[in-house]
């Protein structure tokens, strides 16, 4: 048995794995690098004065020296430069920032981190516009692509490394171990970044993913190795390019840059560098940010084998080295975690943190379905929903299991055969949008429940997923098929391409229904809405 399996191999997963190896642990890692670009495009900024409010970054005095010595050690180990020290000029973006700073700078806590621009020898600031501000000491950036490639190549040699996707349904947690794909371990660490919003164990926690666009430019302007931050950052890199960024977008949770965000950065560049720059690259990643801006780490309250190490937002390079070390000591040597980073800080707010939309949908449907009923699973996928529907209708009932994928129909058939329930089910390898053309006429208008679980087939081809147009057609067809008192349920997902748009269309359609005939409900994650899956139910009253 391994000591741990780490799910997710971005910055958090790789640095945690590196730490576990240093403590002599035997580990496996599961990661598909194509799934998320966040760690690969991160600017890696180390800056103790954070954001527009100019607050001192949380625990900067502990995190920054620890991180620096960790990066120095990695540099020696792989003979590669990782941490690039830089001067940093923090310029005021507006009067409010200047006034705020006049107050803040009196606080002695800031003293070790700040100075005047003149004192630190930051000479002329090479950009146009207001140049008032202050200098920040001990700043720099981590070359995240190099860091990741060093750590990863070591991990590929010294751990069992699976370069593939994982599905939460395939991870089993028992009292004595965790298991994935035949591999057993004592602990499962979840470091999957913003995908935690889909994780049945952690989706109830206040993750607030934010897309960021970051660009690389070339310019003849001499920045003399000084980072400039004036709302956006300009980071002179070791390869003579500059990083510019970053935008924040909480609505478009995908790794692709969008026009609006690019225009935002271009405006900034035009305003401050005129036309003396060119794009070298434009990239985007989704940061695993959280509502309170602090990480989410520690053991799950329902199983100490399920551990989160996530939620570092854009501060991963500063925070991860120290917190990875602390987490390993917490798990194996009983050290206390920092309360501000620990999962347990949400305990009172989140008594039911394991929000599973599918379970909520099942509960609602089972309140309606009785033995002998006719029901329909409109997206049978791997057959999980078909099984409970088949149990609910009993020997005298009937289930129609629909899916456009042969693989899904076969997986469902196999699951039902295993449970000896297959004779209650009619398998239909068709598109649900045409369900009125293949559900027998005698059953139409007599169906007690129609269940949709949208999105793609877990463990299957992710390029095949439900589409808003066919979903809406299927919903219209379903209303004709439901009997009086019957229920239609949908589980909606927001994290995959097109998911949010599909969910929005379904929500719009729900509002368009005749309220006298249909009672509807949209049930969202009570702790965190955003991209956590939600459930819509529609009951036909008359
Ligand atoms: N309920 C399933 C379970 O319990 O395992 C999971 C369903 S999965 C999230 C979504 C399924 O919808 C996929 O298997 C996919 O093939 C199917 N699907 C996508 N478009 C469809 C369509 N037009 N008609 C029927 N099924 C469709």
Coordinates of C-alpha atoms and ligand atoms in Angstrom, one line a residue:
X1 CA 0.0 0.0 0.0
X2 CA 1.3 3.5 -0.9
X3 CA 1.4 6.3 1.7
X4 CA -0.6 8.6 -0.6
X5 CA -2.1 9.2 -4.0
X6 CA -2.1 12.8 -5.1
X7 CA -4.9 13.8 -7.5
X8 CA -3.7 16.8 -9.6
X9 CA -0.2 17.7 -10.6
X10 CA -0.1 21.5 -10.9
X11 CA 2.0 23.6 -8.6
X12 CA 0.3 22.4 -5.4
X13 CA 0.4 18.7 -6.3
X14 CA 4.0 18.7 -7.5
X15 CA 5.4 20.7 -4.6
X16 CA 3.4 18.5 -2.1
X17 CA 4.7 15.4 -3.9
X18 CA 8.2 16.7 -3.7
X19 CA 7.8 17.3 0.0
X20 CA 6.4 13.8 0.5
X21 CA 9.4 12.3 -1.2
X22 CA 11.7 14.3 1.0
X23 CA 9.9 12.8 4.0
X24 CA 10.5 9.3 2.5
X25 CA 6.9 8.6 1.6
X26 CA 5.8 6.3 -1.2
X27 CA 3.4 8.0 -3.5
X28 CA 1.4 7.9 -6.7
X29 CA 0.2 10.9 -8.7
X30 CA -2.6 11.2 -11.2
X31 CA -2.6 14.2 -13.4
X32 CA -3.6 15.1 -16.9
X33 CA -1.5 18.2 -17.6
X34 CA -3.8 19.1 -20.5
X35 CA -6.7 19.6 -18.1
X36 CA -5.7 22.8 -16.6
X37 CA -3.2 25.5 -17.6
X38 CA -3.3 27.5 -14.4
X39 CA 0.0 26.4 -12.9
X40 CA 1.8 26.5 -16.3
X41 CA 0.8 30.1 -17.1
X42 CA 1.1 31.5 -13.6
X43 CA 3.3 34.6 -13.3
X44 CA 4.8 33.3 -10.1
X45 CA 4.9 36.7 -8.5
X46 CA 6.4 37.0 -5.0
X47 CA 5.1 40.2 -3.5
X48 CA 4.4 40.9 0.1
X49 CA 2.1 43.8 -0.5
X50 CA -1.0 42.4 -2.1
X51 CA -3.8 43.8 -4.2
X52 CA -5.4 47.2 -4.6
X53 CA -5.9 47.5 -0.8
X54 CA -2.2 47.3 -0.3
X55 CA -2.5 44.9 2.6
X56 CA 0.4 43.0 3.9
X57 CA 0.1 39.5 2.3
X58 CA -1.1 36.9 4.8
X59 CA 1.9 35.5 6.8
X60 CA 4.4 37.0 4.3
X61 CA 7.1 37.0 7.0
X62 CA 6.9 33.2 7.3
X63 CA 6.0 32.2 3.8
X64 CA 8.4 34.3 1.7
X65 CA 11.7 33.3 3.4
X66 CA 10.5 29.6 3.5
X67 CA 9.6 29.7 -0.2
X68 CA 12.9 31.4 -1.1
X69 CA 15.0 28.8 0.6
X70 CA 13.0 26.0 -0.9
X71 CA 13.5 27.4 -4.4
X72 CA 17.2 27.9 -3.8
X73 CA 17.4 24.2 -2.8
X74 CA 15.5 23.2 -5.9
X75 CA 17.8 25.4 -8.0
X76 CA 20.8 23.5 -6.6
X77 CA 19.3 20.2 -6.9
X78 CA 18.5 20.6 -10.7
X79 CA 21.1 23.2 -11.5
X80 CA 18.4 25.5 -12.9
X81 CA 17.5 29.1 -12.0
X82 CA 14.0 29.1 -10.5
X83 CA 13.6 32.2 -8.3
X84 CA 14.4 35.6 -10.0
X85 CA 14.8 38.4 -7.5
X86 CA 13.6 41.8 -8.7
X87 CA 13.1 45.3 -7.5
X88 CA 9.5 46.2 -7.4
X89 CA 7.9 49.6 -7.9
X90 CA 4.3 49.7 -6.7
X91 CA 2.7 52.7 -8.3
X92 CA -0.6 54.2 -7.3
X93 CA -3.4 53.5 -9.8
X94 CA -5.6 56.3 -8.4
X95 CA -6.0 58.8 -5.5
X96 CA -7.8 56.3 -3.3
X97 CA -4.7 54.0 -3.4
X98 CA -2.4 57.0 -2.5
X99 CA -4.6 58.1 0.4
X100 CA -4.9 54.5 1.7
X101 CA -1.1 54.1 1.5
X102 CA -0.5 57.3 3.5
X103 CA -2.2 55.6 6.4
X104 CA -0.9 52.1 5.9
X105 CA 2.7 53.0 5.6
X106 CA 2.7 54.2 9.3
X107 CA 2.1 50.6 10.4
X108 CA 5.4 49.2 11.7
X109 CA 4.6 45.8 10.2
X110 CA 5.3 47.2 6.7
X111 CA 8.7 48.5 7.6
X112 CA 10.8 45.5 6.7
X113 CA 9.1 45.3 3.3
X114 CA 9.0 48.8 1.9
X115 CA 11.1 51.8 1.1
X116 CA 11.0 54.9 -1.1
X117 CA 11.6 54.5 -4.8
X118 CA 14.7 56.8 -4.5
X119 CA 16.3 54.9 -1.6
X120 CA 16.2 51.6 -3.4
X121 CA 17.8 53.1 -6.4
X122 CA 14.9 52.4 -8.7
X123 CA 15.8 55.2 -11.0
X124 CA 13.5 56.5 -13.7
X125 CA 10.3 54.5 -14.1
X126 CA 10.2 53.7 -17.8
X127 CA 6.5 54.1 -18.4
X128 CA 4.1 57.0 -19.1
X129 CA 1.5 58.3 -16.7
X130 CA 1.6 58.8 -12.9
X131 CA 4.8 57.4 -11.2
X132 CA 4.1 58.0 -7.6
X133 CA 4.4 55.0 -5.4
X134 CA 6.9 53.1 -3.2
X135 CA 9.4 50.3 -3.5
X136 CA 8.8 46.8 -2.2
X137 CA 11.7 44.7 -1.0
X138 CA 12.2 40.9 -1.3
X139 CA 10.1 40.7 -4.4
X140 CA 10.6 38.6 -7.5
X141 CA 9.1 35.9 -9.5
X142 CA 9.3 32.1 -9.8
X143 CA 9.9 30.7 -13.2
X144 CA 6.9 28.3 -12.9
X145 CA 7.3 26.4 -16.1
X146 CA 10.9 25.5 -15.2
X147 CA 10.0 24.7 -11.6
X148 CA 7.2 22.4 -12.8
X149 CA 9.4 20.7 -15.4
X150 CA 12.2 20.0 -12.8
X151 CA 9.8 18.6 -10.2
X152 CA 7.8 16.6 -12.7
X153 CA 10.7 14.9 -14.3
X154 CA 11.9 13.8 -10.8
X155 CA 8.4 12.7 -9.9
X156 CA 8.0 10.7 -13.1
X157 CA 11.2 8.8 -12.0
X158 CA 10.5 8.4 -8.3
X159 CA 6.8 7.9 -8.0
X160 CA 4.1 6.0 -9.7
X161 CA 3.0 8.7 -12.1
X162 CA -0.3 8.4 -14.1
X163 CA -0.6 11.0 -16.9
X164 CA -4.4 10.7 -17.2
X165 CA -7.7 12.0 -16.0
X166 CA -9.4 10.7 -13.0
X167 CA -13.1 10.5 -12.1
X168 CA -14.3 11.0 -8.6
X169 CA -16.7 8.1 -9.0
X170 CA -13.7 5.8 -9.5
X171 CA -12.1 6.8 -6.1
X172 CA -13.3 4.7 -3.2
X173 CA -12.6 5.6 0.3
X174 CA -13.0 3.0 3.1
X175 CA -12.1 3.1 6.7
X176 CA -8.7 1.5 6.1
X177 CA -7.6 2.8 2.8
X178 CA -8.3 4.8 -0.4
X179 CA -8.4 3.1 -3.8
X180 CA -8.1 4.2 -7.3
X181 CA -7.6 2.0 -10.4
X182 CA -6.6 -1.0 -8.2
X183 CA -4.0 1.2 -6.4
X184 CA -4.4 1.4 -2.6
X185 CA -3.0 4.2 -0.4
X186 CA -3.5 5.5 3.1
X187 CA -4.3 9.1 2.1
X188 CA -5.9 10.8 -1.0
X189 CA -4.6 14.3 -1.5
X190 CA -6.8 16.5 -3.7
X191 CA -4.8 19.2 -5.5
X192 CA -7.0 19.5 -8.6
X193 CA -7.2 23.3 -8.6
X194 CA -10.5 24.9 -9.6
X195 CA -11.9 21.5 -10.4
X196 CA -12.5 21.1 -6.7
X197 CA -15.8 22.7 -7.4
X198 CA -16.8 19.3 -9.0
X199 CA -15.3 17.3 -6.2
X200 CA -18.1 15.6 -4.1
X201 CA -16.0 16.0 -1.0
X202 CA -15.0 19.6 -1.4
X203 CA -17.5 21.3 -3.7
X204 CA -19.3 22.6 -0.6
X205 CA -16.3 24.7 0.4
X206 CA -16.1 28.4 -0.8
X207 CA -13.9 28.0 -3.9
X208 CA -14.4 31.0 -6.2
X209 CA -12.4 30.2 -9.4
X210 CA -11.2 33.2 -11.3
X211 CA -9.9 33.2 -14.9
X212 CA -6.8 35.3 -15.4
X213 CA -5.3 36.4 -18.7
X214 CA -1.6 36.8 -18.7
X215 CA 0.5 37.9 -21.7
X216 CA 4.1 38.0 -22.7
X217 CA 5.4 41.0 -24.6
X218 CA 8.6 42.2 -26.1
X219 CA 9.7 45.8 -26.0
X220 CA 12.8 47.9 -26.4
X221 CA 12.0 49.9 -23.3
X222 CA 14.6 49.2 -20.6
X223 CA 13.0 48.0 -17.3
X224 CA 16.3 47.3 -15.6
X225 CA 14.9 44.3 -13.9
X226 CA 12.3 46.3 -12.0
X227 CA 8.8 44.9 -11.7
X228 CA 6.2 47.6 -12.1
X229 CA 2.7 47.1 -10.6
X230 CA 0.1 49.7 -11.3
X231 CA -3.1 47.8 -11.0
X232 CA -1.6 45.4 -13.6
X233 CA 1.9 44.0 -13.4
X234 CA 4.8 44.2 -15.8
X235 CA 7.5 41.6 -14.9
X236 CA 10.8 41.7 -16.7
X237 CA 11.7 38.1 -17.2
X238 CA 15.0 36.3 -17.6
X239 CA 14.4 35.6 -21.3
X240 CA 14.1 39.4 -22.2
X241 CA 10.3 39.2 -22.5
X242 CA 7.9 40.8 -20.0
X243 CA 4.9 39.3 -18.3
X244 CA 1.8 41.5 -18.3
X245 CA -1.3 40.7 -16.3
X246 CA -3.5 39.7 -14.9
X247 CA -7.2 40.0 -15.4
X248 CA -9.9 38.6 -13.1
X249 CA -13.0 37.0 -14.5
X250 CA -15.3 35.0 -12.3
X251 CA -17.9 34.1 -15.0
X252 CA -16.0 32.5 -17.7
X253 CA -14.3 29.5 -16.1
X254 CA -12.2 28.2 -19.0
X255 CA -8.5 28.3 -19.9
X256 CA -9.0 30.4 -23.1
X257 CA -8.2 34.1 -23.3
X258 CA -11.3 36.2 -24.1
X259 CA -11.4 39.4 -26.2
X260 CA -12.6 41.5 -23.4
X261 CA -9.7 40.5 -21.1
X262 CA -7.1 40.9 -23.9
X263 CA -8.5 44.4 -24.6
X264 CA -8.2 45.3 -20.9
X265 CA -4.5 44.4 -21.0
X266 CA -3.9 46.2 -24.3
X267 CA -5.5 49.4 -23.0
X268 CA -3.1 49.3 -20.0
X269 CA -0.1 48.7 -22.3
X270 CA -1.1 51.4 -24.7
X271 CA -1.6 53.8 -21.9
X272 CA 1.8 53.2 -20.3
X273 CA 4.0 51.9 -23.1
X274 CA 2.4 53.7 -26.1
X275 CA 3.0 51.5 -29.2
X276 CA 6.5 50.3 -28.2
X277 CA 5.6 46.7 -27.5
X278 CA 4.4 43.5 -29.3
X279 CA 2.6 40.5 -28.1
X280 CA 4.8 37.4 -27.8
X281 CA 2.1 35.2 -26.3
X282 CA -1.3 35.5 -24.6
X283 CA -2.5 32.8 -22.3
X284 CA -5.1 32.2 -19.6
X285 CA -5.6 29.9 -16.7
X286 CA -8.3 29.5 -14.0
X287 CA -7.0 30.2 -10.5
X288 CA -8.3 28.1 -7.7
X289 CA -9.2 31.2 -5.7
X290 CA -11.4 31.1 -2.6
X291 CA -14.0 33.4 -1.1
X292 CA -11.8 34.6 1.8
X293 CA -8.6 34.6 -0.2
X294 CA -7.0 31.9 1.9
X295 CA -6.2 28.3 1.0
X296 CA -8.4 25.3 1.8
X297 CA -6.3 22.5 3.3
X298 CA -6.7 19.6 5.7
X299 CA -8.6 16.4 6.4
X300 CA -12.2 16.1 5.5
X301 CA -14.5 15.9 8.5
X302 CA -16.0 12.6 7.3
X303 CA -12.8 10.8 6.5
X304 CA -9.3 11.7 7.6
X305 CA -8.1 9.8 4.5
X306 CA -9.5 12.5 2.2
X307 CA -7.3 15.6 2.3
X308 CA -7.5 18.9 0.5
X309 CA -4.5 20.9 -0.5
X310 CA -5.9 23.6 -2.7
X311 CA -7.3 27.2 -2.9
X312 CA -4.0 29.1 -3.3
X313 CA -5.4 31.5 -5.9
X314 CA -2.6 33.6 -7.3
X315 CA -0.4 33.2 -4.3
X316 CA 0.7 29.6 -4.8
X317 CA 4.4 30.3 -5.3
X318 CA 4.5 32.2 -1.9
X319 CA 2.4 29.9 0.2
X320 CA 2.7 26.3 -1.1
X321 CA 6.3 25.5 0.0
X322 CA 5.5 26.3 3.7
X323 CA 2.0 24.8 3.7
X324 CA 3.0 21.6 2.0
X325 CA 5.6 21.0 4.7
X326 CA 3.1 21.9 7.4
X327 CA 0.4 19.6 5.9
X328 CA 2.8 16.6 5.8
X329 CA 3.8 17.2 9.5
X330 CA 0.1 17.6 10.3
X331 CA -0.8 14.3 8.8
X332 CA 2.1 12.2 9.9
X333 CA 3.3 14.0 13.1
X334 CA 0.2 15.6 14.4
X335 CA 1.3 19.2 14.0
X336 CA -1.4 21.8 14.1
X337 CA -2.5 23.3 10.8
X338 CA -2.9 27.1 10.6
X339 CA -6.5 27.8 11.5
X340 CA -6.8 30.4 8.7
X341 CA -5.9 27.8 6.1
X342 CA -7.6 24.8 7.6
X343 CA -10.8 23.2 6.3
X344 CA -12.1 23.0 9.8
X345 CA -12.6 26.8 9.9
X346 CA -15.8 26.2 7.8
X347 CA -17.1 23.5 10.1
X348 CA -19.8 25.6 11.7
X349 CA -20.9 27.2 8.4
X350 CA -20.9 24.0 6.5
X351 CA -22.4 21.1 8.4
X352 CA -23.2 19.4 5.1
X353 CA -20.3 20.2 3.0
X354 CA -20.5 17.1 0.9
X355 CA -23.0 18.6 -1.5
X356 CA -23.9 16.0 -4.2
X357 CA -26.3 17.4 -6.7
X358 CA -27.0 13.8 -7.9
X359 CA -28.1 12.8 -4.5
X360 CA -30.4 15.8 -4.1
X361 CA -32.0 15.0 -7.5
X362 CA -32.4 11.3 -6.5
X363 CA -34.1 12.3 -3.2
X364 CA -36.6 14.5 -5.0
X365 CA -37.4 11.9 -7.7
X366 CA -37.9 9.1 -5.1
X367 CA -40.5 11.2 -3.3
X368 CA -42.6 10.8 -6.4
X369 CA -41.8 7.4 -7.9
X370 CA -43.8 4.3 -6.7
X371 CA -43.6 0.6 -7.4
X372 CA -45.1 -0.2 -10.8
X373 CA -44.3 3.2 -12.3
X374 CA -42.8 3.9 -15.7
X375 CA -39.8 6.1 -15.6
X376 CA -37.0 7.3 -17.9
X377 CA -33.3 7.9 -17.5
X378 CA -32.7 10.4 -20.4
X379 CA -28.9 10.3 -20.0
X380 CA -28.1 6.9 -18.6
X381 CA -24.2 7.2 -19.0
X382 CA -22.7 4.6 -16.6
X383 CA -26.0 3.5 -15.3
X384 CA -25.8 4.8 -11.7
X385 CA -29.1 6.6 -12.0
X386 CA -30.7 3.8 -13.9
X387 CA -30.0 1.4 -11.1
X388 CA -31.8 3.4 -8.4
X389 CA -34.7 4.1 -10.8
X390 CA -35.0 0.3 -11.5
X391 CA -35.0 -0.4 -7.8
X392 CA -37.7 2.2 -7.2
X393 CA -40.1 1.0 -9.8
X394 CA -39.9 -2.6 -8.5
X395 CA -40.8 -5.8 -10.4
X396 CA -43.9 -4.4 -12.0
X397 CA -42.3 -1.2 -13.2
X398 CA -40.4 -0.2 -16.3
X399 CA -37.3 2.0 -17.0
X400 CA -36.4 3.5 -20.3
X401 CA -32.6 4.1 -20.4
X402 CA -31.5 6.5 -23.1
X403 CA -28.0 7.5 -24.3
X404 CA -26.5 8.5 -27.6
X405 CA -23.3 6.6 -26.9
X406 CA -23.1 2.8 -27.4
X407 CA -20.4 2.7 -24.6
X408 CA -22.9 4.3 -22.2
X409 CA -25.7 1.8 -23.1
X410 CA -23.3 -1.1 -22.7
X411 CA -22.0 0.2 -19.4
X412 CA -25.5 0.7 -18.1
X413 CA -26.6 -2.8 -19.3
X414 CA -23.6 -4.4 -17.6
X415 CA -24.3 -2.5 -14.3
X416 CA -28.0 -3.5 -14.4
X417 CA -27.1 -7.2 -15.2
X418 CA -24.8 -7.3 -12.2
X419 CA -27.7 -6.1 -10.0
X420 CA -30.1 -8.5 -11.7
X421 CA -32.3 -5.6 -12.7
X422 CA -31.8 -5.6 -16.5
X423 CA -35.2 -7.1 -17.2
X424 CA -36.9 -4.0 -15.8
X425 CA -35.0 -1.8 -18.3
X426 CA -35.5 -1.0 -22.0
X427 CA -32.1 0.2 -23.4
X428 CA -32.4 2.9 -26.1
X429 CA -29.2 4.0 -27.9
X430 CA -30.8 7.2 -29.3
X431 CA -30.8 10.9 -28.8
X432 CA -33.1 12.0 -26.1
X433 CA -34.3 15.0 -28.2
X434 CA -36.4 12.5 -30.2
X435 CA -37.8 10.5 -27.2
X436 CA -41.4 10.9 -28.3
X437 CA -40.5 9.1 -31.5
X438 CA -39.3 5.9 -29.7
X439 CA -41.1 5.7 -26.4
X440 CA -44.2 3.7 -27.2
X441 CA -47.3 5.9 -27.6
X442 CA -49.2 3.9 -24.9
X443 CA -46.6 5.0 -22.3
X444 CA -46.4 8.7 -23.4
X445 CA -48.3 10.8 -20.9
X446 CA -47.9 8.1 -18.3
X447 CA -44.2 8.5 -17.3
X448 CA -43.8 9.3 -13.5
X449 CA -40.2 10.6 -13.7
X450 CA -37.7 11.7 -16.3
X451 CA -34.1 12.1 -15.1
X452 CA -31.4 14.1 -16.8
X453 CA -27.8 14.2 -15.7
X454 CA -26.2 16.6 -18.2
X455 CA -22.6 16.9 -19.3
X456 CA -20.2 14.2 -20.5
X457 CA -19.8 10.6 -19.6
X458 CA -17.5 10.2 -16.6
X459 CA -14.6 8.0 -17.7
X460 CA -15.7 8.2 -21.4
X461 CA -15.2 10.5 -24.4
X462 CA -15.3 14.0 -23.0
X463 CA -15.9 15.6 -26.4
X464 CA -19.4 14.1 -26.3
X465 CA -21.6 16.0 -24.0
X466 CA -25.2 17.2 -23.9
X467 CA -25.9 20.3 -26.0
X468 CA -28.2 23.1 -25.1
X469 CA -30.3 22.8 -28.3
X470 CA -30.9 19.0 -28.0
X471 CA -31.4 19.3 -24.3
X472 CA -34.1 21.9 -24.7
X473 CA -35.8 19.8 -27.4
X474 CA -35.6 16.8 -25.0
X475 CA -37.2 18.8 -22.2
X476 CA -40.1 19.9 -24.4
X477 CA -40.6 16.3 -25.5
X478 CA -40.4 15.2 -21.8
X479 CA -43.3 17.5 -20.8
X480 CA -45.5 15.7 -23.3
X481 CA -44.4 12.4 -21.8
X482 CA -44.8 13.1 -18.1
X483 CA -48.0 12.1 -16.3
X484 CA -49.9 14.4 -14.0
X485 CA -48.0 14.4 -10.7
X486 CA -44.8 13.3 -12.5
X487 CA -41.4 14.9 -12.0
X488 CA -38.6 15.9 -14.3
X489 CA -35.2 16.4 -12.8
X490 CA -31.9 17.8 -14.2
X491 CA -28.4 17.9 -12.7
X492 CA -26.6 20.8 -14.3
X493 CA -22.9 21.3 -14.5
X494 CA -20.9 24.5 -15.0
X495 CA -17.3 23.4 -15.2
X496 CA -17.0 22.0 -18.7
X497 CA -17.1 23.8 -22.1
X498 CA -20.7 25.0 -22.8
X499 CA -21.9 23.8 -19.4
X500 CA -22.7 27.3 -18.0
X501 CA -24.5 28.3 -21.2
X502 CA -26.5 25.1 -21.3
X503 CA -27.5 25.6 -17.6
X504 CA -28.5 29.2 -18.4
X505 CA -30.7 28.1 -21.3
X506 CA -32.4 25.5 -19.1
X507 CA -33.0 28.1 -16.4
X508 CA -34.5 30.4 -19.0
X509 CA -36.8 27.6 -20.2
X510 CA -37.9 26.8 -16.7
X511 CA -39.0 30.4 -16.2
X512 CA -41.0 30.2 -19.4
X513 CA -43.2 27.3 -18.2
X514 CA -46.9 27.8 -17.3
X515 CA -46.8 28.2 -13.6
X516 CA -50.3 26.7 -13.1
X517 CA -49.3 23.5 -14.8
X518 CA -45.7 23.1 -13.5
X519 CA -44.1 23.7 -10.1
X520 CA -40.4 24.2 -10.5
X521 CA -37.4 24.5 -8.2
X522 CA -33.7 25.3 -8.8
X523 CA -31.7 23.9 -5.9
X524 CA -28.2 25.2 -5.5
X525 CA -25.3 24.3 -3.3
X526 CA -26.2 26.0 0.0
X527 CA -22.6 26.9 0.8
X528 CA -21.2 27.9 -2.6
X529 CA -23.2 28.5 -5.7
X530 CA -20.9 29.6 -8.6
X531 CA -19.7 26.5 -10.5
X532 CA -21.0 23.8 -8.1
X533 CA -23.5 21.5 -9.9
X534 CA -27.1 22.4 -9.2
X535 CA -30.5 20.6 -9.6
X536 CA -33.7 21.7 -11.3
X537 CA -36.9 19.9 -10.7
X538 CA -40.2 20.3 -12.6
X539 CA -43.4 18.8 -11.3
X540 CA -46.4 18.5 -13.5
X541 CA -49.4 19.6 -11.4
X542 CA -52.2 19.4 -14.0
Ligands
LIG1 N1 -26.7 9.4 -15.4 C1 -25.3 8.9 -15.8 C2 -24.8 8.0 -14.7 O1 -25.5 7.8 -13.6 O2 -23.7 7.4 -14.8 C3 -24.4 10.0 -16.1 C4 -24.8 10.7 -17.3 S1 -23.5 11.6 -18.1 C5 -23.3 12.9 -17.0 C6 -24.3 12.4 -19.5 C7 -24.6 11.4 -20.6 O3 -25.4 12.1 -21.5 C8 -23.5 10.9 -21.4 O4 -23.4 9.5 -21.3 C9 -23.8 11.3 -22.8 O5 -23.4 10.3 -23.8 C10 -25.3 11.5 -22.8 N2 -25.8 12.3 -23.9 C11 -25.3 13.4 -24.4 N3 -26.1 13.9 -25.4 C12 -27.2 13.1 -25.4 C13 -28.4 13.1 -26.2 N4 -28.6 14.0 -27.1 N5 -29.2 12.1 -26.0 C14 -29.0 11.1 -25.0 N6 -27.9 11.1 -24.3 C15 -27.0 12.1 -24.5

